[in-house]
PDB file of C-alpha atoms in Angstrom:
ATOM      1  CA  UNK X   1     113.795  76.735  92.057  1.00  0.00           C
ATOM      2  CA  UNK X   2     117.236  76.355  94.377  1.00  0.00           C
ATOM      3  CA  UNK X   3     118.157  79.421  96.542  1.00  0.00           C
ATOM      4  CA  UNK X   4     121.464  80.013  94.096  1.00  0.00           C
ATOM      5  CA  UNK X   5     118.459  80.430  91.250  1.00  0.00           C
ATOM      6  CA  UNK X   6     116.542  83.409  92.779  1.00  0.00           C
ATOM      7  CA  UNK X   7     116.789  86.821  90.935  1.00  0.00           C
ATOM      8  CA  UNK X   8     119.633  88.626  92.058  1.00  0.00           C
ATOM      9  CA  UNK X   9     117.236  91.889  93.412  1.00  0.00           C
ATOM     10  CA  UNK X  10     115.067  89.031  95.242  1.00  0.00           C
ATOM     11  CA  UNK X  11     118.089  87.052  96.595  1.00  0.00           C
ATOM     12  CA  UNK X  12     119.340  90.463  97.795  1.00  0.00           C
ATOM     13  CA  UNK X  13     116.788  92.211  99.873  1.00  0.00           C
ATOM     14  CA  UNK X  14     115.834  88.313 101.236  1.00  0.00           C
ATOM     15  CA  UNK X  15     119.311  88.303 102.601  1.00  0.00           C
ATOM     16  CA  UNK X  16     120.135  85.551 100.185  1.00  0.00           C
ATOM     17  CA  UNK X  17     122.918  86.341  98.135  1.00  0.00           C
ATOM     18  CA  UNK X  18     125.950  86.216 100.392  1.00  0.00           C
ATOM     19  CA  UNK X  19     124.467  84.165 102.501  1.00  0.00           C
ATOM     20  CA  UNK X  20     127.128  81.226 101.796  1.00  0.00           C
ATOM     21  CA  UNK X  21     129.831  83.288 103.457  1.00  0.00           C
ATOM     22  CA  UNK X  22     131.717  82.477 106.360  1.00  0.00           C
ATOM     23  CA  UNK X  23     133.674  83.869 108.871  1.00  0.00           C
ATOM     24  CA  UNK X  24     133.340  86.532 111.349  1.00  0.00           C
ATOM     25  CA  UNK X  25     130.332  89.108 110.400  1.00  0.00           C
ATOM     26  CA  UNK X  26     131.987  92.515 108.446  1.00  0.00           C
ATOM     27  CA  UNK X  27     131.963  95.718 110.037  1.00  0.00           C
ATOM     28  CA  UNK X  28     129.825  97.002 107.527  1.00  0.00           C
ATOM     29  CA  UNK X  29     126.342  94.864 106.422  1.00  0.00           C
ATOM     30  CA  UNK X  30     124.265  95.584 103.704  1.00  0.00           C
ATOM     31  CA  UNK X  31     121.720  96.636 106.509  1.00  0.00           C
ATOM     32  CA  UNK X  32     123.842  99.060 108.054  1.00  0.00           C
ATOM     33  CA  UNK X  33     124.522 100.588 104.370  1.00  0.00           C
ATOM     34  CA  UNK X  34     120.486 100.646 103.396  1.00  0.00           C
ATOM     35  CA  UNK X  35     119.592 102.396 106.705  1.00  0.00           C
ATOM     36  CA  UNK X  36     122.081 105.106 106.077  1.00  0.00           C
ATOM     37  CA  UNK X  37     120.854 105.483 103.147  1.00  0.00           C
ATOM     38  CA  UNK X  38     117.129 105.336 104.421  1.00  0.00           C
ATOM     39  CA  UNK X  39     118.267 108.064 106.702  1.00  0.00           C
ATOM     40  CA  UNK X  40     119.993 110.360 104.212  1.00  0.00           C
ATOM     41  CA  UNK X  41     116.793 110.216 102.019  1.00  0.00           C
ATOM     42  CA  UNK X  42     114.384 110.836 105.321  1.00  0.00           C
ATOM     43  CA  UNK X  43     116.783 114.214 105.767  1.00  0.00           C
ATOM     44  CA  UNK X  44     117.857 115.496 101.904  1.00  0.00           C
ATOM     45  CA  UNK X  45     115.606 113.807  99.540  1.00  0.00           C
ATOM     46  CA  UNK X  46     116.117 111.113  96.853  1.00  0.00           C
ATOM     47  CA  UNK X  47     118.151 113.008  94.824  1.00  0.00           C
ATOM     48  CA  UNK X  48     120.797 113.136  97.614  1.00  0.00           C
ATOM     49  CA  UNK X  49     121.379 109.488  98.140  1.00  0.00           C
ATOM     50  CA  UNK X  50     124.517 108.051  95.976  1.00  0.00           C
ATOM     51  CA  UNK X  51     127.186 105.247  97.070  1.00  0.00           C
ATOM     52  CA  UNK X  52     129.513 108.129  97.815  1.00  0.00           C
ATOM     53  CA  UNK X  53     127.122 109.943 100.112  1.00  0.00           C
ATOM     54  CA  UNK X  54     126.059 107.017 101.954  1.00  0.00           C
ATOM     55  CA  UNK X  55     129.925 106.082 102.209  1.00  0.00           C
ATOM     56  CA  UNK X  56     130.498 109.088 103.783  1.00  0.00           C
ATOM     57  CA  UNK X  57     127.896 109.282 106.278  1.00  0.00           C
ATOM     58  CA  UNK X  58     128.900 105.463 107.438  1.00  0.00           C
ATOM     59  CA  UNK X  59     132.774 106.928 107.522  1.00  0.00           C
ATOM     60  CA  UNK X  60     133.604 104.465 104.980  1.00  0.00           C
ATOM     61  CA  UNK X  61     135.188 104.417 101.524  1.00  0.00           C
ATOM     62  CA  UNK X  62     133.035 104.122  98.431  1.00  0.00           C
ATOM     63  CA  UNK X  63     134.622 101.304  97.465  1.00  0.00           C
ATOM     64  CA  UNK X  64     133.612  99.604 100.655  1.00  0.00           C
ATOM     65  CA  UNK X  65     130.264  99.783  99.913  1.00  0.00           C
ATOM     66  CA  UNK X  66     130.729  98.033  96.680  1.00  0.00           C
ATOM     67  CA  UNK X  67     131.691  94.951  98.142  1.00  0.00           C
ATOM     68  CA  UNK X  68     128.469  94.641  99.669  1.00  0.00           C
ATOM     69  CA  UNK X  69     126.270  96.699  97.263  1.00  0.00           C
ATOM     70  CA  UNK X  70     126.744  96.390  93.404  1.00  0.00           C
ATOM     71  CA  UNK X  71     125.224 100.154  92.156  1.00  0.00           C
ATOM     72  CA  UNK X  72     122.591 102.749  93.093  1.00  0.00           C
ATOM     73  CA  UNK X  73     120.115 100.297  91.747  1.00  0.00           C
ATOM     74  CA  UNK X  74     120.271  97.833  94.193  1.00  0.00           C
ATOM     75  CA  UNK X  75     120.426 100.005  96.692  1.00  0.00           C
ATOM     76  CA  UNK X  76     117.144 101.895  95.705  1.00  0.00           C
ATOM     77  CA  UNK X  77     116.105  97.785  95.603  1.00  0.00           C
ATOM     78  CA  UNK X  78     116.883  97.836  99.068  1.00  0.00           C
ATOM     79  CA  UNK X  79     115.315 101.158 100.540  1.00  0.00           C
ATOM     80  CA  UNK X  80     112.355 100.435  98.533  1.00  0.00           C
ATOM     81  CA  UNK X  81     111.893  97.075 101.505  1.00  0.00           C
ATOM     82  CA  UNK X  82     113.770  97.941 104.076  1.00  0.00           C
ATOM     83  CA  UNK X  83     111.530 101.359 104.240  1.00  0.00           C
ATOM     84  CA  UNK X  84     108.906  99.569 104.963  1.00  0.00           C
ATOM     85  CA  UNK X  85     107.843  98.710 108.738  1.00  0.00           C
ATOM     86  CA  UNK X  86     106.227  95.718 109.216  1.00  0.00           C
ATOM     87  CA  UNK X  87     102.874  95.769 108.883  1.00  0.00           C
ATOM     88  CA  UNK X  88     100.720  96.274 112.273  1.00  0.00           C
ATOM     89  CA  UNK X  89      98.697  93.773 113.232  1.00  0.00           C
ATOM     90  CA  UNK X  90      94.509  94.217 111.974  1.00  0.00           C
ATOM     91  CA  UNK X  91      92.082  93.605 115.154  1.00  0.00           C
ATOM     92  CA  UNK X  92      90.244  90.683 115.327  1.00  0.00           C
ATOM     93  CA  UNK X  93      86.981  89.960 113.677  1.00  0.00           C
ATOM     94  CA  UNK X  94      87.236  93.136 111.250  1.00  0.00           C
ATOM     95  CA  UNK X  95      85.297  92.570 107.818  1.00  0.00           C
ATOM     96  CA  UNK X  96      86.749  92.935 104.936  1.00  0.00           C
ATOM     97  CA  UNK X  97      85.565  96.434 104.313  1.00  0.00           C
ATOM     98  CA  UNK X  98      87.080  97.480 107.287  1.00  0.00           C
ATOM     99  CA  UNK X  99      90.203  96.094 107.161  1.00  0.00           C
ATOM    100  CA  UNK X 100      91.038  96.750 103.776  1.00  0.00           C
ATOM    101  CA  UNK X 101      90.452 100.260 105.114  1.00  0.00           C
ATOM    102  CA  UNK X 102      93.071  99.418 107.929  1.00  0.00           C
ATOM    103  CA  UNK X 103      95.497  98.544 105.729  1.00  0.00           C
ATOM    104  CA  UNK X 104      95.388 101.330 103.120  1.00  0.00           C
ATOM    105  CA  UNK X 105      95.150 103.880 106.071  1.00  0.00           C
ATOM    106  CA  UNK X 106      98.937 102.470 107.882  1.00  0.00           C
ATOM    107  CA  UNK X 107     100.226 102.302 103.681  1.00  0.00           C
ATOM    108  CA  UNK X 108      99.422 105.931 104.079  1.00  0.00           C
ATOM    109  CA  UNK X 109     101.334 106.703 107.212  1.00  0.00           C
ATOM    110  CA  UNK X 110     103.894 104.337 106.127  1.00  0.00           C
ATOM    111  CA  UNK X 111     105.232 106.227 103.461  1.00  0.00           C
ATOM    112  CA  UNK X 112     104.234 109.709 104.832  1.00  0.00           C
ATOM    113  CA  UNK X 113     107.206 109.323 106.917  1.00  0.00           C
ATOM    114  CA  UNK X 114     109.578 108.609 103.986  1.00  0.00           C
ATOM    115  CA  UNK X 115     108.101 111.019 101.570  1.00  0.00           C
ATOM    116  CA  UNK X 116     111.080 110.358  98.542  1.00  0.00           C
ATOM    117  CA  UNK X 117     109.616 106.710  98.593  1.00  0.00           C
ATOM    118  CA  UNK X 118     107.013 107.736  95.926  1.00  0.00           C
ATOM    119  CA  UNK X 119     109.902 108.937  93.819  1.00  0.00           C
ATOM    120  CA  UNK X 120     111.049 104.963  93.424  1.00  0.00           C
ATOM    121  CA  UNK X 121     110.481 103.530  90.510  1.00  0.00           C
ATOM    122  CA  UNK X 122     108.389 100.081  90.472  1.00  0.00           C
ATOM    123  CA  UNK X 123     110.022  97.700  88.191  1.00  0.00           C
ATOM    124  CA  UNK X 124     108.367  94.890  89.286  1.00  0.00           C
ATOM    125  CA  UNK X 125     105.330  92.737  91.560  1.00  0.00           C
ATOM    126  CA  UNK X 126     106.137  92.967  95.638  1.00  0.00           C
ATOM    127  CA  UNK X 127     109.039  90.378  96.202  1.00  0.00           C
ATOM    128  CA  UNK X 128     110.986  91.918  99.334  1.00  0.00           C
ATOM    129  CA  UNK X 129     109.982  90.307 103.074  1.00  0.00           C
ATOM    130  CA  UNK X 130     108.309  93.718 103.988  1.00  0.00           C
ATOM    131  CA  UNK X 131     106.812  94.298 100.906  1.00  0.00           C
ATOM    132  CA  UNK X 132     105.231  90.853 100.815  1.00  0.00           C
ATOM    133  CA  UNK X 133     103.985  91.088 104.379  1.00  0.00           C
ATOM    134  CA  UNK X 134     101.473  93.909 103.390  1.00  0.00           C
ATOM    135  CA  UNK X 135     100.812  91.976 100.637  1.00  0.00           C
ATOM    136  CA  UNK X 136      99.637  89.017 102.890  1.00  0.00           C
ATOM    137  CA  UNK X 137      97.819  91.348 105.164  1.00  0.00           C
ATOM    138  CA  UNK X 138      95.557  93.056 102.795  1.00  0.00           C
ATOM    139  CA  UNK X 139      95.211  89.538 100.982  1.00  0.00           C
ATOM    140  CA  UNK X 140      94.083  88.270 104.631  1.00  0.00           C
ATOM    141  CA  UNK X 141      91.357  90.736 104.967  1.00  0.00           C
ATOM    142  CA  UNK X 142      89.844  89.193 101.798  1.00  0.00           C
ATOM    143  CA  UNK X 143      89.651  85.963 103.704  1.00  0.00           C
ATOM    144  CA  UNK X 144      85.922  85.616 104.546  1.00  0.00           C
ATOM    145  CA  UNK X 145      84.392  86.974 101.339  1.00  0.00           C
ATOM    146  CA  UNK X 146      84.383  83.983  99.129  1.00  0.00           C
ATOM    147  CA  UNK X 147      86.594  85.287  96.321  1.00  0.00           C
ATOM    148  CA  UNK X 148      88.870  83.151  94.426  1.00  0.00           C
ATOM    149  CA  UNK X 149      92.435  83.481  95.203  1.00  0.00           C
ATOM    150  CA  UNK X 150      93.136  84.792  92.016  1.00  0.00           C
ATOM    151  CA  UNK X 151      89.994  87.435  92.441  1.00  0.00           C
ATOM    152  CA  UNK X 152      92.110  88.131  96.331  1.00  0.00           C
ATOM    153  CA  UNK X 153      95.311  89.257  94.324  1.00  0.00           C
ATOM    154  CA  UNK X 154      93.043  91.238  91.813  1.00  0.00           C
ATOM    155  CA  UNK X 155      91.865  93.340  94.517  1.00  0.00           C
ATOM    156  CA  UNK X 156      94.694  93.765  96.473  1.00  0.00           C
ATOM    157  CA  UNK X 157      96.937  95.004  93.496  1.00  0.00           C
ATOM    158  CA  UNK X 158      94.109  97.486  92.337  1.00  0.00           C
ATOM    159  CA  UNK X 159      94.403  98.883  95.575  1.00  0.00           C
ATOM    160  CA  UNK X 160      98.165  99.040  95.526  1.00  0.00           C
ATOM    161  CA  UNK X 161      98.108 100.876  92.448  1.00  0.00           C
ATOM    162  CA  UNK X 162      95.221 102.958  93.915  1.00  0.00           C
ATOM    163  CA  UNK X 163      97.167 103.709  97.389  1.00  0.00           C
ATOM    164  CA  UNK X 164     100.714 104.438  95.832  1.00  0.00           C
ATOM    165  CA  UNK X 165      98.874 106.658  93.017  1.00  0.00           C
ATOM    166  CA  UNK X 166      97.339 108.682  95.344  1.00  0.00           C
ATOM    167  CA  UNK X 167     100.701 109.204  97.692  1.00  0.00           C
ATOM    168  CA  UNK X 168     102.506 109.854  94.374  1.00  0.00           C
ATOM    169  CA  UNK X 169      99.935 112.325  93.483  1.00  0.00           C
ATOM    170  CA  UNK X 170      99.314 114.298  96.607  1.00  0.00           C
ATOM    171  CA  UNK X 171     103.300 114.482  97.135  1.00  0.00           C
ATOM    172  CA  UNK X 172     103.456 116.181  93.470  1.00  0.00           C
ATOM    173  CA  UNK X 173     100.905 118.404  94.026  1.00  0.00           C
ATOM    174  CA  UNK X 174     102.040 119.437  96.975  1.00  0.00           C
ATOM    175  CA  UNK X 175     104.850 120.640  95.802  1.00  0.00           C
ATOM    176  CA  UNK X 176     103.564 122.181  93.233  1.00  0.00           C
ATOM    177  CA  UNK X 177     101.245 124.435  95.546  1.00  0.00           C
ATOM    178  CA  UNK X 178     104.325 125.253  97.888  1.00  0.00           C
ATOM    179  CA  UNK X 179     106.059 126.406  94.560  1.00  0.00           C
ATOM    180  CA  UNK X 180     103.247 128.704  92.964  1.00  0.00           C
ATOM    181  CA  UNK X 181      99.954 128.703  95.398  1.00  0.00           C
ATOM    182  CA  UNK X 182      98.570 131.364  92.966  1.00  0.00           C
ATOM    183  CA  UNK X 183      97.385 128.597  90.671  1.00  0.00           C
ATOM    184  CA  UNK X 184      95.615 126.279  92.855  1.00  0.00           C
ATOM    185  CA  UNK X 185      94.098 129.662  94.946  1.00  0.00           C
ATOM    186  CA  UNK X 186      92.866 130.784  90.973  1.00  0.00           C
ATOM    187  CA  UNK X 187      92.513 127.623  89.045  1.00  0.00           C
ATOM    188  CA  UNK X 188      88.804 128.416  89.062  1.00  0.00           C
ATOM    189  CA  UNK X 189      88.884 131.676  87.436  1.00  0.00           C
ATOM    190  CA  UNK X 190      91.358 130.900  84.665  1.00  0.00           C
ATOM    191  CA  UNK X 191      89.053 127.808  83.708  1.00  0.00           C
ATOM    192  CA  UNK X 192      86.359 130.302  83.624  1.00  0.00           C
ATOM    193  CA  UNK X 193      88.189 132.516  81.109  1.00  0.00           C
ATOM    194  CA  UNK X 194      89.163 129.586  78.860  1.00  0.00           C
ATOM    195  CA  UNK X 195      86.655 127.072  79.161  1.00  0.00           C
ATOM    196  CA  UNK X 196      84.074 127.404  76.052  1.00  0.00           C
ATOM    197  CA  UNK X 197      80.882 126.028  76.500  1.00  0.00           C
ATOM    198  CA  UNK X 198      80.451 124.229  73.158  1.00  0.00           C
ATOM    199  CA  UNK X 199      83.663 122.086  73.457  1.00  0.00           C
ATOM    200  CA  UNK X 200      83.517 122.021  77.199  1.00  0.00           C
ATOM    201  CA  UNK X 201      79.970 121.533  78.099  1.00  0.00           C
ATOM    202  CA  UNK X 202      80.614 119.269  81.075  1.00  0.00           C
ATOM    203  CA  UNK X 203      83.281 121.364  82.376  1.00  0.00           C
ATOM    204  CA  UNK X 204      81.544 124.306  82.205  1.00  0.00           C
ATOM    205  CA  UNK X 205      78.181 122.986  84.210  1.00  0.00           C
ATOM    206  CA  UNK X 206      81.184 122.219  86.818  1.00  0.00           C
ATOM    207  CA  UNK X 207      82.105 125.819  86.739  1.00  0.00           C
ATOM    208  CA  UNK X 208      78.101 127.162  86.929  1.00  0.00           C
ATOM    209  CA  UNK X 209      77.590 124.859  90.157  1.00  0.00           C
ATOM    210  CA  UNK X 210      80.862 126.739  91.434  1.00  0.00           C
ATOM    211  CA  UNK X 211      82.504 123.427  92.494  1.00  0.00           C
ATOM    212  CA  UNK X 212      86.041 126.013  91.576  1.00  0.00           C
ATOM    213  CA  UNK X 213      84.747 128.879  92.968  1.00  0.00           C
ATOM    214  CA  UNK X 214      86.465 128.914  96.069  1.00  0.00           C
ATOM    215  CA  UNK X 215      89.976 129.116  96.420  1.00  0.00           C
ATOM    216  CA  UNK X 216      91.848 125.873  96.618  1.00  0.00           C
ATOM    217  CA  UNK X 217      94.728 125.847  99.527  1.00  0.00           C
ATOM    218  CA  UNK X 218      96.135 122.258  99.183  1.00  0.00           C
ATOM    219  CA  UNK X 219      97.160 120.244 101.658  1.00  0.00           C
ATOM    220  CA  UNK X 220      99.339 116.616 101.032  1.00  0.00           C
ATOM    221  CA  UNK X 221      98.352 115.640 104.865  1.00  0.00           C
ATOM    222  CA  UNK X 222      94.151 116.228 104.304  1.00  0.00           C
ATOM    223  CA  UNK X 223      93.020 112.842 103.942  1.00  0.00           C
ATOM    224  CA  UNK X 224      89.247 113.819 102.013  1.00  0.00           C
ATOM    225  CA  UNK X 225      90.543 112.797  98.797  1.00  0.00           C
ATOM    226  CA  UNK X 226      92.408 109.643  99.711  1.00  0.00           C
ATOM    227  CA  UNK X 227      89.346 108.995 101.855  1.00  0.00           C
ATOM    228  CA  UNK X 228      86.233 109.407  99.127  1.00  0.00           C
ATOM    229  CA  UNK X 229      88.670 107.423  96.552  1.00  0.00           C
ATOM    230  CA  UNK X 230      89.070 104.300  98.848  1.00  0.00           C
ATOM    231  CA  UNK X 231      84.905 104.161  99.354  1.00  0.00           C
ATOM    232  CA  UNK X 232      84.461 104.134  95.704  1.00  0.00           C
ATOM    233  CA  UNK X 233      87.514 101.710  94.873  1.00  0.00           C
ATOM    234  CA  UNK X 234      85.966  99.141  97.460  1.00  0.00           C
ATOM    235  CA  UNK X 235      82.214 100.219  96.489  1.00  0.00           C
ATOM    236  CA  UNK X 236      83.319  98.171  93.505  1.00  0.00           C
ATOM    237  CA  UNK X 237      84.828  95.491  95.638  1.00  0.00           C
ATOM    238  CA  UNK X 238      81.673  95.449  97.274  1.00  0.00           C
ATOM    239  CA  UNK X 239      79.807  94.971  93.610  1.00  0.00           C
ATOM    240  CA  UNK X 240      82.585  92.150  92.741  1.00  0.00           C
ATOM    241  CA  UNK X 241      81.608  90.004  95.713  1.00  0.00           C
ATOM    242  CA  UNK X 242      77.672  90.114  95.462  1.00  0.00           C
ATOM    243  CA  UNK X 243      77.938  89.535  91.978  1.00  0.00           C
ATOM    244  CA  UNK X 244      80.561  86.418  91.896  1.00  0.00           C
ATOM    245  CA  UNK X 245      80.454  85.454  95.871  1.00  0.00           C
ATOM    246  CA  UNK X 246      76.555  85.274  96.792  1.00  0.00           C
TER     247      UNK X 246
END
């Protein structure tokens, strides 16, 4: 496939698509216009980002933008990369376990810092430079373990989809709890008023070990969850390489 061939979201956050352009370099890049956006996101949220807002912080028309940036779409395209730090580098001589581990732990504080980044929507496989650099680095980690390539990218995209779930997740929830505490702190005793033990039987053995009967105060930032999730997504990694790999 030529460079002119690439899909135009993959030829645009490579740097690709205007890259036949000569001349001096424009006052205003397509970087300069995704990092003000990046930055109006970090302060106001998703919601607040349009071509007209991001215009304005730059002190540029709209229409400006446009030349460099077709719509909103590409420009979510963009943030959803550029976002992204590079990945840090995993120590030496780290097993897989470990740095697997590693890797989902800096996802987590990656995207803690840009919390509207689990609002994105995914429309498609990693394909921006960042994007694909965590994708290398958690396919790296695999490297010792005697899975096939194919098996490598079947483990790393589980735990992509278990990583960004759980961000997505705690995000929503804790919004939810800043909105209306009262039914995390009581979700125990309205299950306990609604909950009937013939239809219910294994909920209500939950509720007679009192797993709800404290209240719950959630908290986005406590990792536990995260944490207990991860050992039983690569428990099962664990099970996949003894049974294919040994």
């Amino acid at each position: 496939m030529e460079i002119n061939e690439l899909p135009a979201d993959v030829a645009l956050m490579w740097g690709l698509r205007d890259g036949s352009r000569r001349g001096p370099k424009p006052s205003l890049t397509v970087e300069d216009i995704t990092r003000a956006a990046i930055e109006l996101a970090d302060a106001e949220g998703l919601a607040a980002v349009s071509m007209a807002r991001v215009a304005e912080r730059l002190g540029n028309s709209t229409m400006a933008l446009y030349r460099h940036v077709k719509s909103k779409d590409e420009l979510l395209t963009l943030m959803s990369d550029a976002a992204l730090e590079q990945p840090s580098p995993m120590p030496d001589d780290l097993d897989w376990r470990t740095g697997l581990t590693f890797w989902a732990d800096n996802v987590l504080t990656v995207l803690r810092q840009h919390r509207w980044y689990a609002q994105l929507p995914i429309s498609g496989p990693p394909a921006g430079p960042k994007n694909l650099a965590w994708f290398d680095a958690a396919l790296g980690a695999l490297a010792g373990t005697g899975l096939s390539e194919e098996g490598k990218v079947g483990v790393v995209m589980g735990l992509m989809t278990y990583v960004h779930g759980q961000i997505r997740l705690s995000i929503d929830l804790g919004q939810g709890f800043a909105e209306n505490p009262d039914a995390f702190k009581q979700y125990g005793e309205v299950l306990a008023k609604v909950v009937d033990r013939q239809q219910l039987p294994a909920l209500a053995r939950v509720l007679d070990a009192g797993v709800f009967a404290t209240e719950i105060a959630f908290d986005d930032a406590d990792d536990q969850d995260f944490d207990f999730g991860l050992q039983l997504f690569l428990d099962g990694v664990a099970g996949l390489i003894e049974r294919t790999c040994t």
